[in-house]
JSON list of C-alpha atoms in Angstrom, two decimals:
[
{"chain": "J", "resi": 58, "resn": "UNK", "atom": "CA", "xyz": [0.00, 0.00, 0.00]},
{"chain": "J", "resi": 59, "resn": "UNK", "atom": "CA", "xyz": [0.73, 3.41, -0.73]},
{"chain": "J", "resi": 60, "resn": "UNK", "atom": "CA", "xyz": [2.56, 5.47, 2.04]},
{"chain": "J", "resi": 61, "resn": "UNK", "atom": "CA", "xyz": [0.83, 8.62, 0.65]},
{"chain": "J", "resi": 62, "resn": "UNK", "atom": "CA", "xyz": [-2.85, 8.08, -0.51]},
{"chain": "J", "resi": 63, "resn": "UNK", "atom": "CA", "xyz": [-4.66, 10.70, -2.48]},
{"chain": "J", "resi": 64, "resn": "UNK", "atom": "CA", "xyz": [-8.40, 10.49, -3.42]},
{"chain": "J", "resi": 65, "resn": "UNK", "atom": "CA", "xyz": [-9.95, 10.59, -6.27]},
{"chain": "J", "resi": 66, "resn": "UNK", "atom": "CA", "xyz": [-7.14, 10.44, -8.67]},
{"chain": "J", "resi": 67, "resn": "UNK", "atom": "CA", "xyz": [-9.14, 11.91, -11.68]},
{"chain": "J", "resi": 68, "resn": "UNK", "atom": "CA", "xyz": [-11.70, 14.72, -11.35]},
{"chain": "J", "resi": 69, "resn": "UNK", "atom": "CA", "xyz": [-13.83, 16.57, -13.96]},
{"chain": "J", "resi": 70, "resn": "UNK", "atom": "CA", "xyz": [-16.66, 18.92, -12.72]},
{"chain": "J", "resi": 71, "resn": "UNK", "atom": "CA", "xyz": [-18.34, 22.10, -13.54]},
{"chain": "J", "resi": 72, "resn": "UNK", "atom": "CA", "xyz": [-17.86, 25.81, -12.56]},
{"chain": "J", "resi": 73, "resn": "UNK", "atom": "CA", "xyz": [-19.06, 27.03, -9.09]},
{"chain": "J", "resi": 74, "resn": "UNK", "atom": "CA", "xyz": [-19.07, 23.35, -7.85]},
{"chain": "J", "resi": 75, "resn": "UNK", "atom": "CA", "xyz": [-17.64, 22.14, -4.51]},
{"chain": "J", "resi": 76, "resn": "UNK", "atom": "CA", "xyz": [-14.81, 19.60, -4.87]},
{"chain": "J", "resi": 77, "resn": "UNK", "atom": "CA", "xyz": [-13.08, 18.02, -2.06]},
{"chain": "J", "resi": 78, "resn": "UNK", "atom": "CA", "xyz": [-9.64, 15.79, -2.05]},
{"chain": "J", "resi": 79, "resn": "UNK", "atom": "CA", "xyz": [-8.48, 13.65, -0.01]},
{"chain": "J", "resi": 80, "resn": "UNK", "atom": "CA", "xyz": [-5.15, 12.78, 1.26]},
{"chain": "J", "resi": 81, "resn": "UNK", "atom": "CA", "xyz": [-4.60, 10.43, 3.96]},
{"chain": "J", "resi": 82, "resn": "UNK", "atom": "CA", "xyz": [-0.86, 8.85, 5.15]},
{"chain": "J", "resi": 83, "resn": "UNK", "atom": "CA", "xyz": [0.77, 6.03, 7.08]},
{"chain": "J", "resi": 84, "resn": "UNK", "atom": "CA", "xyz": [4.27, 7.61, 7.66]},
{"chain": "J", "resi": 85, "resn": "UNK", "atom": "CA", "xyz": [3.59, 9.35, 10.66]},
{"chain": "J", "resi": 86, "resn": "UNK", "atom": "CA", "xyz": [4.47, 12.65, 9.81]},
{"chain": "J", "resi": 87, "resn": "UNK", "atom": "CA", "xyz": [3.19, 15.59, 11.95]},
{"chain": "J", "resi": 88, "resn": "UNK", "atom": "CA", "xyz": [3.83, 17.46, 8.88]},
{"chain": "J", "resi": 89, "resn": "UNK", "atom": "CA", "xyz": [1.33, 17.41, 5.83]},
{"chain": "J", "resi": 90, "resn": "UNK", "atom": "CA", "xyz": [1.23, 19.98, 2.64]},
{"chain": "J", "resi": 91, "resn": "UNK", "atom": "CA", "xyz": [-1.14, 20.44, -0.48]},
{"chain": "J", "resi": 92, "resn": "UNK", "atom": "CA", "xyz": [0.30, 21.74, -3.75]},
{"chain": "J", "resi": 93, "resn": "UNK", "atom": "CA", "xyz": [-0.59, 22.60, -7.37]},
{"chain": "J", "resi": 94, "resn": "UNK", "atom": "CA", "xyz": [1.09, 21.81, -10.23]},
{"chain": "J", "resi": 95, "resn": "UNK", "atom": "CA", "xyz": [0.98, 23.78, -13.29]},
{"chain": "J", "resi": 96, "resn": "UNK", "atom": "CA", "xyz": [3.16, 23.36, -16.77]},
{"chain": "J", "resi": 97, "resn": "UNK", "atom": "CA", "xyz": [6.26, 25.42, -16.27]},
{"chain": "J", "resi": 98, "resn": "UNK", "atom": "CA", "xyz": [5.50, 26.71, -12.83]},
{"chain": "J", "resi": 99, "resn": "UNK", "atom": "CA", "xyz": [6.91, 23.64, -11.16]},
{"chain": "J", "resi": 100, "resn": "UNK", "atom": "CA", "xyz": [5.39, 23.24, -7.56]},
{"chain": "J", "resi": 101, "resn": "UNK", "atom": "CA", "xyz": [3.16, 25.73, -5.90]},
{"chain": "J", "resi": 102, "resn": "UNK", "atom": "CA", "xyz": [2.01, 25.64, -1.88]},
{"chain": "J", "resi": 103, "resn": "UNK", "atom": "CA", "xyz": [-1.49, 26.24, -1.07]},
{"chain": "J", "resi": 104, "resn": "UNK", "atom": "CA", "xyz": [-1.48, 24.95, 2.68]},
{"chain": "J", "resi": 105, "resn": "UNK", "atom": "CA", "xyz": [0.42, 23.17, 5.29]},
{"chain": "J", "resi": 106, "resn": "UNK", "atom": "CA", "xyz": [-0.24, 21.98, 8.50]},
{"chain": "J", "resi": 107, "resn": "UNK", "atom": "CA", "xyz": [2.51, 21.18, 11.79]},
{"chain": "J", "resi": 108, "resn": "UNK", "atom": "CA", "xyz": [-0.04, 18.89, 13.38]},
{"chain": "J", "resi": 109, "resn": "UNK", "atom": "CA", "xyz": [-3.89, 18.60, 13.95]},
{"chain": "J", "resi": 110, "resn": "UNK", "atom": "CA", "xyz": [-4.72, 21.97, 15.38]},
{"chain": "J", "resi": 111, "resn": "UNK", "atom": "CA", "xyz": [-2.25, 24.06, 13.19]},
{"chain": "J", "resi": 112, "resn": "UNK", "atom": "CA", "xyz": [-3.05, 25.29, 9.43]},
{"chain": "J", "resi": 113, "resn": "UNK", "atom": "CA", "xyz": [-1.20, 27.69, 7.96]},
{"chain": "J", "resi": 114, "resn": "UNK", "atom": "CA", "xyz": [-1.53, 29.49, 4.03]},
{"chain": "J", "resi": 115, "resn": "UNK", "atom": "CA", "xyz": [0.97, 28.93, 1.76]},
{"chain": "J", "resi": 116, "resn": "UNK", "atom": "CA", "xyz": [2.26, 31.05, -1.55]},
{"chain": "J", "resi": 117, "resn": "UNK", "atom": "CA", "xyz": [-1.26, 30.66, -3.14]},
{"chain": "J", "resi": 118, "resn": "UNK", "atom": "CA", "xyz": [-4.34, 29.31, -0.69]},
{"chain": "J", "resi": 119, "resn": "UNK", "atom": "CA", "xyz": [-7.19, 31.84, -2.45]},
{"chain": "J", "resi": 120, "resn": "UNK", "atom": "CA", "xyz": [-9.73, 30.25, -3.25]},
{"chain": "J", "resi": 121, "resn": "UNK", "atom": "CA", "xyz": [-8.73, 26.90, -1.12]},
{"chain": "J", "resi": 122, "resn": "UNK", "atom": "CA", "xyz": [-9.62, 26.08, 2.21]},
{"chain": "J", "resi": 123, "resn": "UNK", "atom": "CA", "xyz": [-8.27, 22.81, 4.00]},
{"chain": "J", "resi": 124, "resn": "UNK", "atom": "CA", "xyz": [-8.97, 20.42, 7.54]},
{"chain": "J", "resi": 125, "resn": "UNK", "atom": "CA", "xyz": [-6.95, 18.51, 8.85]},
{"chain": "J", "resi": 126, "resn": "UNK", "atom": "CA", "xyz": [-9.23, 16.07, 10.45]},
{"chain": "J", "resi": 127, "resn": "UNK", "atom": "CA", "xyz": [-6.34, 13.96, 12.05]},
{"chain": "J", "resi": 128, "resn": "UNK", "atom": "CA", "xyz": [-2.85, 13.09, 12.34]},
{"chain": "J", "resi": 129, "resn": "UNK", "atom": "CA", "xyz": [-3.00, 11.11, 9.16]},
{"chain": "J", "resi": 130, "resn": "UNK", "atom": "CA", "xyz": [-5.70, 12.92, 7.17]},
{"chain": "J", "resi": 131, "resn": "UNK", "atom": "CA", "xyz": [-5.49, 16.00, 5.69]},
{"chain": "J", "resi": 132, "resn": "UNK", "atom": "CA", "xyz": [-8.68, 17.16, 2.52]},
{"chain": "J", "resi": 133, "resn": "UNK", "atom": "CA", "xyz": [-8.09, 20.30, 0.29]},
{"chain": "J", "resi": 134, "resn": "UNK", "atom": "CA", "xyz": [-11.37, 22.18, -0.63]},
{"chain": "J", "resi": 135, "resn": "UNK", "atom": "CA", "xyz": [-12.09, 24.17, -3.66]},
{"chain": "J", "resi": 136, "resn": "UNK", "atom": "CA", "xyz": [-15.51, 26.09, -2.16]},
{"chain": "J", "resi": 137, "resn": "UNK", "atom": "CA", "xyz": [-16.30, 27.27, -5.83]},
{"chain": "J", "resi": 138, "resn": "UNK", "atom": "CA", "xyz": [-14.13, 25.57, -8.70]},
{"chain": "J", "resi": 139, "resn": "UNK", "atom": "CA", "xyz": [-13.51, 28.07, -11.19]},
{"chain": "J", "resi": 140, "resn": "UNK", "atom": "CA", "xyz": [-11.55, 26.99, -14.65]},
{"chain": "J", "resi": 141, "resn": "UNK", "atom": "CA", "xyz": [-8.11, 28.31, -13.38]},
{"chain": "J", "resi": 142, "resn": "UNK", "atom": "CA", "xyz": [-7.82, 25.86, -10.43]},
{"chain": "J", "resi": 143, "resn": "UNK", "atom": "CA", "xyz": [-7.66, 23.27, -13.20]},
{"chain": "J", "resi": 144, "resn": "UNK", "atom": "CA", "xyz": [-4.16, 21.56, -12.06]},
{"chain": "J", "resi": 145, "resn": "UNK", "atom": "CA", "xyz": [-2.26, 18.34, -10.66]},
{"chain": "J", "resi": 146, "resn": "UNK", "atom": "CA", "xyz": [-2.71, 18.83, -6.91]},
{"chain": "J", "resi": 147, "resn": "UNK", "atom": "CA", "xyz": [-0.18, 16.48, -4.99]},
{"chain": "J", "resi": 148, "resn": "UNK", "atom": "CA", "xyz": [0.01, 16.08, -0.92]},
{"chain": "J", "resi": 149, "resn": "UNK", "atom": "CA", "xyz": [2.86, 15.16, 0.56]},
{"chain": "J", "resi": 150, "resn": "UNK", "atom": "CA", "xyz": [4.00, 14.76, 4.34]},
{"chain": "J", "resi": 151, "resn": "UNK", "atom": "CA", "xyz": [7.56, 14.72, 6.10]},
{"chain": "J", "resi": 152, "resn": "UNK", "atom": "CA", "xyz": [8.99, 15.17, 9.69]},
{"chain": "J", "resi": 153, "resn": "UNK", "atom": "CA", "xyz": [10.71, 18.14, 10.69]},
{"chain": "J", "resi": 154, "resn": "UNK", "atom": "CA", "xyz": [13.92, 18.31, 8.47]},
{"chain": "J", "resi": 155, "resn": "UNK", "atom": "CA", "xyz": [13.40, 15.41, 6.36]},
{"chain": "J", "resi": 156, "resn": "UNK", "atom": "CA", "xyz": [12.45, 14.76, 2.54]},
{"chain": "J", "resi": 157, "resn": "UNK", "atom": "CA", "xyz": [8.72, 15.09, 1.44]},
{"chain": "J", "resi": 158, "resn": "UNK", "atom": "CA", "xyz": [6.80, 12.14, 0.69]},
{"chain": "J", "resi": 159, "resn": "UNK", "atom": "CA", "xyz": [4.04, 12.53, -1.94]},
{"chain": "J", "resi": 160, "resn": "UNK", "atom": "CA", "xyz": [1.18, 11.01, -2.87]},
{"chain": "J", "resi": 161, "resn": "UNK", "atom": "CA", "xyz": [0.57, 10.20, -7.08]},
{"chain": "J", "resi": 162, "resn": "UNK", "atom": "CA", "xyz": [-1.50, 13.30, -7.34]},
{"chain": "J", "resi": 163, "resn": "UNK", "atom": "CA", "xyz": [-4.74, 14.26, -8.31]},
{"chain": "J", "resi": 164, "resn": "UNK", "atom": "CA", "xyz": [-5.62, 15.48, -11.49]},
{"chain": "J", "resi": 165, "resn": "UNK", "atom": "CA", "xyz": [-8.46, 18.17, -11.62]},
{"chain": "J", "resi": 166, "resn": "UNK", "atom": "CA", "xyz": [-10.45, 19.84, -14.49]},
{"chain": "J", "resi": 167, "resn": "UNK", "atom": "CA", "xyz": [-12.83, 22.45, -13.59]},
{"chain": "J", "resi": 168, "resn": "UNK", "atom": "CA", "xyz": [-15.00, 23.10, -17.37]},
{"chain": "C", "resi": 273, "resn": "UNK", "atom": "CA", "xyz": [13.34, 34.63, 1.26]},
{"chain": "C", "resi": 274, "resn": "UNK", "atom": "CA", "xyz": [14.34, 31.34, 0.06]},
{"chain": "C", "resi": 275, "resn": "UNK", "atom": "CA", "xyz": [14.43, 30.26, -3.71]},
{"chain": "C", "resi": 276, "resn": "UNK", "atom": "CA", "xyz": [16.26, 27.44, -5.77]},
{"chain": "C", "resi": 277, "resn": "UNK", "atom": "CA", "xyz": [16.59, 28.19, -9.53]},
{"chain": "C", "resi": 278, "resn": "UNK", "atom": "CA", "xyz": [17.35, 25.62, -12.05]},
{"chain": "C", "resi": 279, "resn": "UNK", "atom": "CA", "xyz": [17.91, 25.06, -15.91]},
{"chain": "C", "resi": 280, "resn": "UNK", "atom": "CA", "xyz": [15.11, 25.19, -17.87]},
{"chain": "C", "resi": 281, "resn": "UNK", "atom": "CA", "xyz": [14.25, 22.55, -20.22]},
{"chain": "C", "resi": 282, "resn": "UNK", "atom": "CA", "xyz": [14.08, 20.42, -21.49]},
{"chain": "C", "resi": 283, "resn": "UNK", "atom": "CA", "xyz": [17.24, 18.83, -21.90]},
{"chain": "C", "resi": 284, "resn": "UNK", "atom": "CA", "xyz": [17.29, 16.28, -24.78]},
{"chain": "C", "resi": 285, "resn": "UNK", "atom": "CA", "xyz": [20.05, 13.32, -24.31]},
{"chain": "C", "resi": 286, "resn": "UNK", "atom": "CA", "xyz": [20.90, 10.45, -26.71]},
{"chain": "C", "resi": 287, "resn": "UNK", "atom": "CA", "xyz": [21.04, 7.70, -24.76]},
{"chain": "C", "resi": 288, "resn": "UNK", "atom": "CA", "xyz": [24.76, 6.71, -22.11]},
{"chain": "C", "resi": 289, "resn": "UNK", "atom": "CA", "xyz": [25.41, 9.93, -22.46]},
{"chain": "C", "resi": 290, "resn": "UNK", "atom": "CA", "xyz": [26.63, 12.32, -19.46]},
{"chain": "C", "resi": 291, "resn": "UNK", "atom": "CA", "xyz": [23.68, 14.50, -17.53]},
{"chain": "C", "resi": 292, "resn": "UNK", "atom": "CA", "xyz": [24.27, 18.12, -15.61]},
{"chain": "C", "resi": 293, "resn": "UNK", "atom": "CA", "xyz": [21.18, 19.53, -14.12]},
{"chain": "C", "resi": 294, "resn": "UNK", "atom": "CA", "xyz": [22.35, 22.95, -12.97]},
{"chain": "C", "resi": 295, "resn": "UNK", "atom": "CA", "xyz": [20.62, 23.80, -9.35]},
{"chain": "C", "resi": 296, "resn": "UNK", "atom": "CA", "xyz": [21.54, 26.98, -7.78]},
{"chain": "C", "resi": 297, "resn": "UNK", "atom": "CA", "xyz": [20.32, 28.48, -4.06]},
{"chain": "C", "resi": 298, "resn": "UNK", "atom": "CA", "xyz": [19.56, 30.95, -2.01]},
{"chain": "C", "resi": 299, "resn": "UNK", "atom": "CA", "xyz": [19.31, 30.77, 1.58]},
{"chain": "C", "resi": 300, "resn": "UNK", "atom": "CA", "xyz": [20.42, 31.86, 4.99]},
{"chain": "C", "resi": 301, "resn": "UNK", "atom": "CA", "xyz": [22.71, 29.74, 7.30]},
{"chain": "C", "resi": 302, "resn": "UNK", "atom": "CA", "xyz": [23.02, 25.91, 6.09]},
{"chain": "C", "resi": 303, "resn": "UNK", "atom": "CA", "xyz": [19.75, 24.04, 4.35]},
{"chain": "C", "resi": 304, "resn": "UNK", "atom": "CA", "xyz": [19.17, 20.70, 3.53]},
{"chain": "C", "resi": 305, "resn": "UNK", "atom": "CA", "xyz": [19.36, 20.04, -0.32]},
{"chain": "C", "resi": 306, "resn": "UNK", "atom": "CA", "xyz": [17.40, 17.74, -2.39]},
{"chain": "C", "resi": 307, "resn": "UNK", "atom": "CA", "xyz": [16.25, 15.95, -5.92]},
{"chain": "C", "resi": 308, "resn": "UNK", "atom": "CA", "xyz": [13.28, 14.85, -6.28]},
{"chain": "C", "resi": 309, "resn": "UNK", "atom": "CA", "xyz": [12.21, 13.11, -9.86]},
{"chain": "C", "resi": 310, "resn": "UNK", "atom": "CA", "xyz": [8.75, 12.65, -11.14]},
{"chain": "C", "resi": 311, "resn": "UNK", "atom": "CA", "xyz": [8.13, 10.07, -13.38]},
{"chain": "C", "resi": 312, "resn": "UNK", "atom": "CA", "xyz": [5.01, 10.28, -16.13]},
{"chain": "C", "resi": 313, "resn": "UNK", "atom": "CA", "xyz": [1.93, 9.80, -13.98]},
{"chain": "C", "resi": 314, "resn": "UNK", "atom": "CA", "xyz": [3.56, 9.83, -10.50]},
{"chain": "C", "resi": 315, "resn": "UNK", "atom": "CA", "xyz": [4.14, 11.91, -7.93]},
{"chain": "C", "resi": 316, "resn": "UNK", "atom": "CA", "xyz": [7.63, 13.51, -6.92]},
{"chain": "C", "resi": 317, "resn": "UNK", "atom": "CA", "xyz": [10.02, 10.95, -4.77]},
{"chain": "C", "resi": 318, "resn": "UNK", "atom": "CA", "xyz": [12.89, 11.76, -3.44]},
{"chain": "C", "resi": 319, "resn": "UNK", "atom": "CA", "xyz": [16.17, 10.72, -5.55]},
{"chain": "C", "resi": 320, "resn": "UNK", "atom": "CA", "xyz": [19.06, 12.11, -3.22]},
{"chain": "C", "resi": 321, "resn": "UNK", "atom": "CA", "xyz": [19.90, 14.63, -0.70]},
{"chain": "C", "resi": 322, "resn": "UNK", "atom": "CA", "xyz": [22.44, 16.39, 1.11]},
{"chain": "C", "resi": 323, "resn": "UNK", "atom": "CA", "xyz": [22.42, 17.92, 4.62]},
{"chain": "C", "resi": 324, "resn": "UNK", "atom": "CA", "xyz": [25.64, 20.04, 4.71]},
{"chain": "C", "resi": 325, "resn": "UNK", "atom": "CA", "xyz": [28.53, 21.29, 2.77]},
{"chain": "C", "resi": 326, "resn": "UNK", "atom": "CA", "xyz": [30.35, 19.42, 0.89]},
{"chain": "C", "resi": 327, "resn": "UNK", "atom": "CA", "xyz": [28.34, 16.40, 1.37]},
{"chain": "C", "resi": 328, "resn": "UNK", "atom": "CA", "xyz": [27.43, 14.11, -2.13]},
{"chain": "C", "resi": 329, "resn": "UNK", "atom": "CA", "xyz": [24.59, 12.51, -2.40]},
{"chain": "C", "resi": 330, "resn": "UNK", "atom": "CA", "xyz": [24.20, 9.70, -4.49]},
{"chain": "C", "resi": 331, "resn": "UNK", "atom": "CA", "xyz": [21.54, 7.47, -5.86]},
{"chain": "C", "resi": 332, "resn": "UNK", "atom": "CA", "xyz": [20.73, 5.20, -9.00]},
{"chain": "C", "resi": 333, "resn": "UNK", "atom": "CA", "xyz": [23.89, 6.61, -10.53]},
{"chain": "C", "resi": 334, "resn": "UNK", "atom": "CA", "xyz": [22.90, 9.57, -9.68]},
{"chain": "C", "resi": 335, "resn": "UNK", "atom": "CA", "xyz": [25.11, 12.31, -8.12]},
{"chain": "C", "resi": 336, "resn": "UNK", "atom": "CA", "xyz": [25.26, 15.89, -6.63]},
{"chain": "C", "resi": 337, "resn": "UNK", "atom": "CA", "xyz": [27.42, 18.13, -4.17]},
{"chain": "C", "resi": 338, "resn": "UNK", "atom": "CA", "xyz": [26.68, 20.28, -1.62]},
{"chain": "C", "resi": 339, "resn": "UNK", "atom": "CA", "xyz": [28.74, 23.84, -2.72]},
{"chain": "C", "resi": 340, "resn": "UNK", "atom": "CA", "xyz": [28.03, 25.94, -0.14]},
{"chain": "C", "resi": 341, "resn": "UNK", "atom": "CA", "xyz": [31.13, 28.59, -1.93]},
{"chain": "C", "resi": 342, "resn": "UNK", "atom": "CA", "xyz": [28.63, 28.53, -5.14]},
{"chain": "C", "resi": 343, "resn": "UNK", "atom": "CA", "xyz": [25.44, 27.96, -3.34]},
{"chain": "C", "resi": 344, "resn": "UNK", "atom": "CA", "xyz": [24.75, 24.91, -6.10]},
{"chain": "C", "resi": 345, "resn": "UNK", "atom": "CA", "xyz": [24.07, 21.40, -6.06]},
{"chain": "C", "resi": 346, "resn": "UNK", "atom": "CA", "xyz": [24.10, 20.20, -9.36]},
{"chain": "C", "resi": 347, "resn": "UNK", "atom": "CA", "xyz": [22.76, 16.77, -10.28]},
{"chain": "C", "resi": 348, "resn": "UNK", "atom": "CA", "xyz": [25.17, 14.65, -12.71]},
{"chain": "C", "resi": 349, "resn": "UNK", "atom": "CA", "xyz": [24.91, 11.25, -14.16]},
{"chain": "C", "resi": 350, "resn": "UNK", "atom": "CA", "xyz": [27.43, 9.52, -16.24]},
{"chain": "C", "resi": 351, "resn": "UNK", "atom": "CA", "xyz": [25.51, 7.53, -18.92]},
{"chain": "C", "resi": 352, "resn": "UNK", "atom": "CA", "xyz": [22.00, 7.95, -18.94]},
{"chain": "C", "resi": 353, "resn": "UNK", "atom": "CA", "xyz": [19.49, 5.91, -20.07]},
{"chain": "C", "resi": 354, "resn": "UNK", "atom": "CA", "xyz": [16.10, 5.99, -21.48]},
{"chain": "C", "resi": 355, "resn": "UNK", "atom": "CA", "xyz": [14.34, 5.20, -18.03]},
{"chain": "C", "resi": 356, "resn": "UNK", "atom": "CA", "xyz": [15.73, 8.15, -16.58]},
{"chain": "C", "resi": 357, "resn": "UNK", "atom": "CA", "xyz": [13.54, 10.36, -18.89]},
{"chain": "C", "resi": 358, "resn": "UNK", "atom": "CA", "xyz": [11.30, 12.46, -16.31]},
{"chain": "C", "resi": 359, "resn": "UNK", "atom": "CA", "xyz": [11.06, 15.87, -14.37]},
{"chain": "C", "resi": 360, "resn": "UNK", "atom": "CA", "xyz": [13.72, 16.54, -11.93]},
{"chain": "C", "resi": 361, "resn": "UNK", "atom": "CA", "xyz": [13.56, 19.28, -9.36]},
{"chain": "C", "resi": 362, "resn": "UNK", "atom": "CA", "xyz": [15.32, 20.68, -6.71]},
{"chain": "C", "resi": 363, "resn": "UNK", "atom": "CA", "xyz": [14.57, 22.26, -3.37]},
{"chain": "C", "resi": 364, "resn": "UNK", "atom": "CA", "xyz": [15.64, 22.73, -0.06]},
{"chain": "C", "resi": 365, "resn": "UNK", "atom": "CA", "xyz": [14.47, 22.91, 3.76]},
{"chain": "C", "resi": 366, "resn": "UNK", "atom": "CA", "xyz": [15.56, 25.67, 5.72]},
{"chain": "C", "resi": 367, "resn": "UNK", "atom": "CA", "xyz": [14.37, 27.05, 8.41]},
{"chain": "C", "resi": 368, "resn": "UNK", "atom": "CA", "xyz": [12.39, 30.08, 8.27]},
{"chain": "C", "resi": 369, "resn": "UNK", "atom": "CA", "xyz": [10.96, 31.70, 12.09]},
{"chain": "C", "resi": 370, "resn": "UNK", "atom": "CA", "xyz": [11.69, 28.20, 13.37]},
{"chain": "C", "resi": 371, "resn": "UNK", "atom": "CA", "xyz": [9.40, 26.23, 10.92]},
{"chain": "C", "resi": 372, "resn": "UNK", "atom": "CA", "xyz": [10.91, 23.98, 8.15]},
{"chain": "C", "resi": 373, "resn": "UNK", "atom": "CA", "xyz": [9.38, 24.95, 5.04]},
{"chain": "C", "resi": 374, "resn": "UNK", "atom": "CA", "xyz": [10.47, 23.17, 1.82]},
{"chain": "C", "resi": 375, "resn": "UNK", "atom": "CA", "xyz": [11.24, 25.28, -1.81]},
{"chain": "C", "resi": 376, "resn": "UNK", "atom": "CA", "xyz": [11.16, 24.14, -4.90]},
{"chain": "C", "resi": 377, "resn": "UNK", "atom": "CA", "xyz": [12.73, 24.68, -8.66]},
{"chain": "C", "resi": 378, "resn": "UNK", "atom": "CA", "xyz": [9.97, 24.94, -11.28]},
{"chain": "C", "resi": 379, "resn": "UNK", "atom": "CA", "xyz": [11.71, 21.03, -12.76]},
{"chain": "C", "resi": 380, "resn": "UNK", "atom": "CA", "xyz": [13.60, 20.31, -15.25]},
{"chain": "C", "resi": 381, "resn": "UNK", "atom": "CA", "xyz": [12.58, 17.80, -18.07]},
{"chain": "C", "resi": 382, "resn": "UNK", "atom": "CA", "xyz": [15.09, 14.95, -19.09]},
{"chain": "C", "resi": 383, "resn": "UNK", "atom": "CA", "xyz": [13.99, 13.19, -22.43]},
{"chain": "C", "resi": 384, "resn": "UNK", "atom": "CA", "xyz": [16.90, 10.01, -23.07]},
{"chain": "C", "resi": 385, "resn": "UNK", "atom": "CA", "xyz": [16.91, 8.86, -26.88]},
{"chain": "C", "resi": 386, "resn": "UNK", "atom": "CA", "xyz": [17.32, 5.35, -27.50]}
]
């Protein structure tokens, strides 16, 4: 099984929808992150979180909201999915100093 | 603030032969340095790192240096090969107000030629 677990792995919905994804691990890492990936713009952070009661906004978090509902889970929200949130979204964990540990991604398209 | 820069691609290779991925930082103090690779379809996974100057990491024939003179950690391979076709970026930890928070390179795309 996967260390890093992302759900769905393929999305397609509409304009003004909700989406949720979910990311879930079995490393044991406090530490748990949500990017975007875009051609040519290599890795962007939208939220991270230290442990369960600590979120903090990354380089680009309008328009995102996350919860991290325990140690091992951690879902990004799009409240309104608008066509320029269409991406590769990848979560990832890692202790304090050590590598990241991603999950295959999710890819999202928002018509 | 912190910020890795690194070659644009991509870089086209005929297959066995030799690979520089230039990787350049900037950053306070000492960070930990890293390549990651991401293969079609995957997410990133760590290839090698380095955790202070003049360290090499190494990995699948896969090498780079810790400079902290040049602030660089160029990845090299010898003879590449048509697996090794992917995105390769580079980033570092440092810590920023106490909190570790990773950086990345925008990748750089390897195609290997048969």
């Amino acid at each position: 099984d996967a260390d890093v677990t992302q759900t769905p792995r393929n999305r397609i919905t509409k304009t003004g929808k909700r989406i949720m994804l979910e990311c879930s691990q079995t490393k044991g890492h406090d530490r748990m992150y949500w990017y975007r990936q875009d051609p040519g713009l290599g890795l962007r952070l939208i939220y991270y979180s230290f442990d369960v009661k600590d979120i903090n906004k990354g380089e680009i978090s309008d328009g995102y909201s996350v919860s991290r509902q325990a140690q091992a889970k951690f879902s990004l929200s799009l409240e309104s999915a608008i066509p320029n949130q269409t991406a590769l979204y990848f979560c990832a964990t890692s202790d304090l100093k050590g590598p990241q540990h991603f999950g295959d991604g999710t890819r999202l398209s928002i018509l | 603030g912190n910020s890795v820069t690194q070659m644009e691609g991509p870089v086209t290779l005929s297959e066995e032969a030799f690979l520089t991925i230039n990787c350049t930082y900037t950053a306070t103090g000492y960070p930990s340095l890293f390549w990651y690779v991401q293969y079609p379809g995957e997410g990133l996974q760590l290839l090698l790192k380095a955790t202070k100057a003049d360290d090499k990491g190494s990995n699948k024939g896969f090498e780079a240096t810790y400079r902290k003179e040049t602030t660089s950690f160029h990845l090299e391979k010898g003879s590449v090969q048509v697996s090794d076709s992917a995105v390769y970026f580079c980033a570092l930890s440092h810590a920023s107000g106490g909190s570790y928070i990773p950086t990345f390179g925008r990748g750089t795309s390897l195609i290997v030629h048969p």
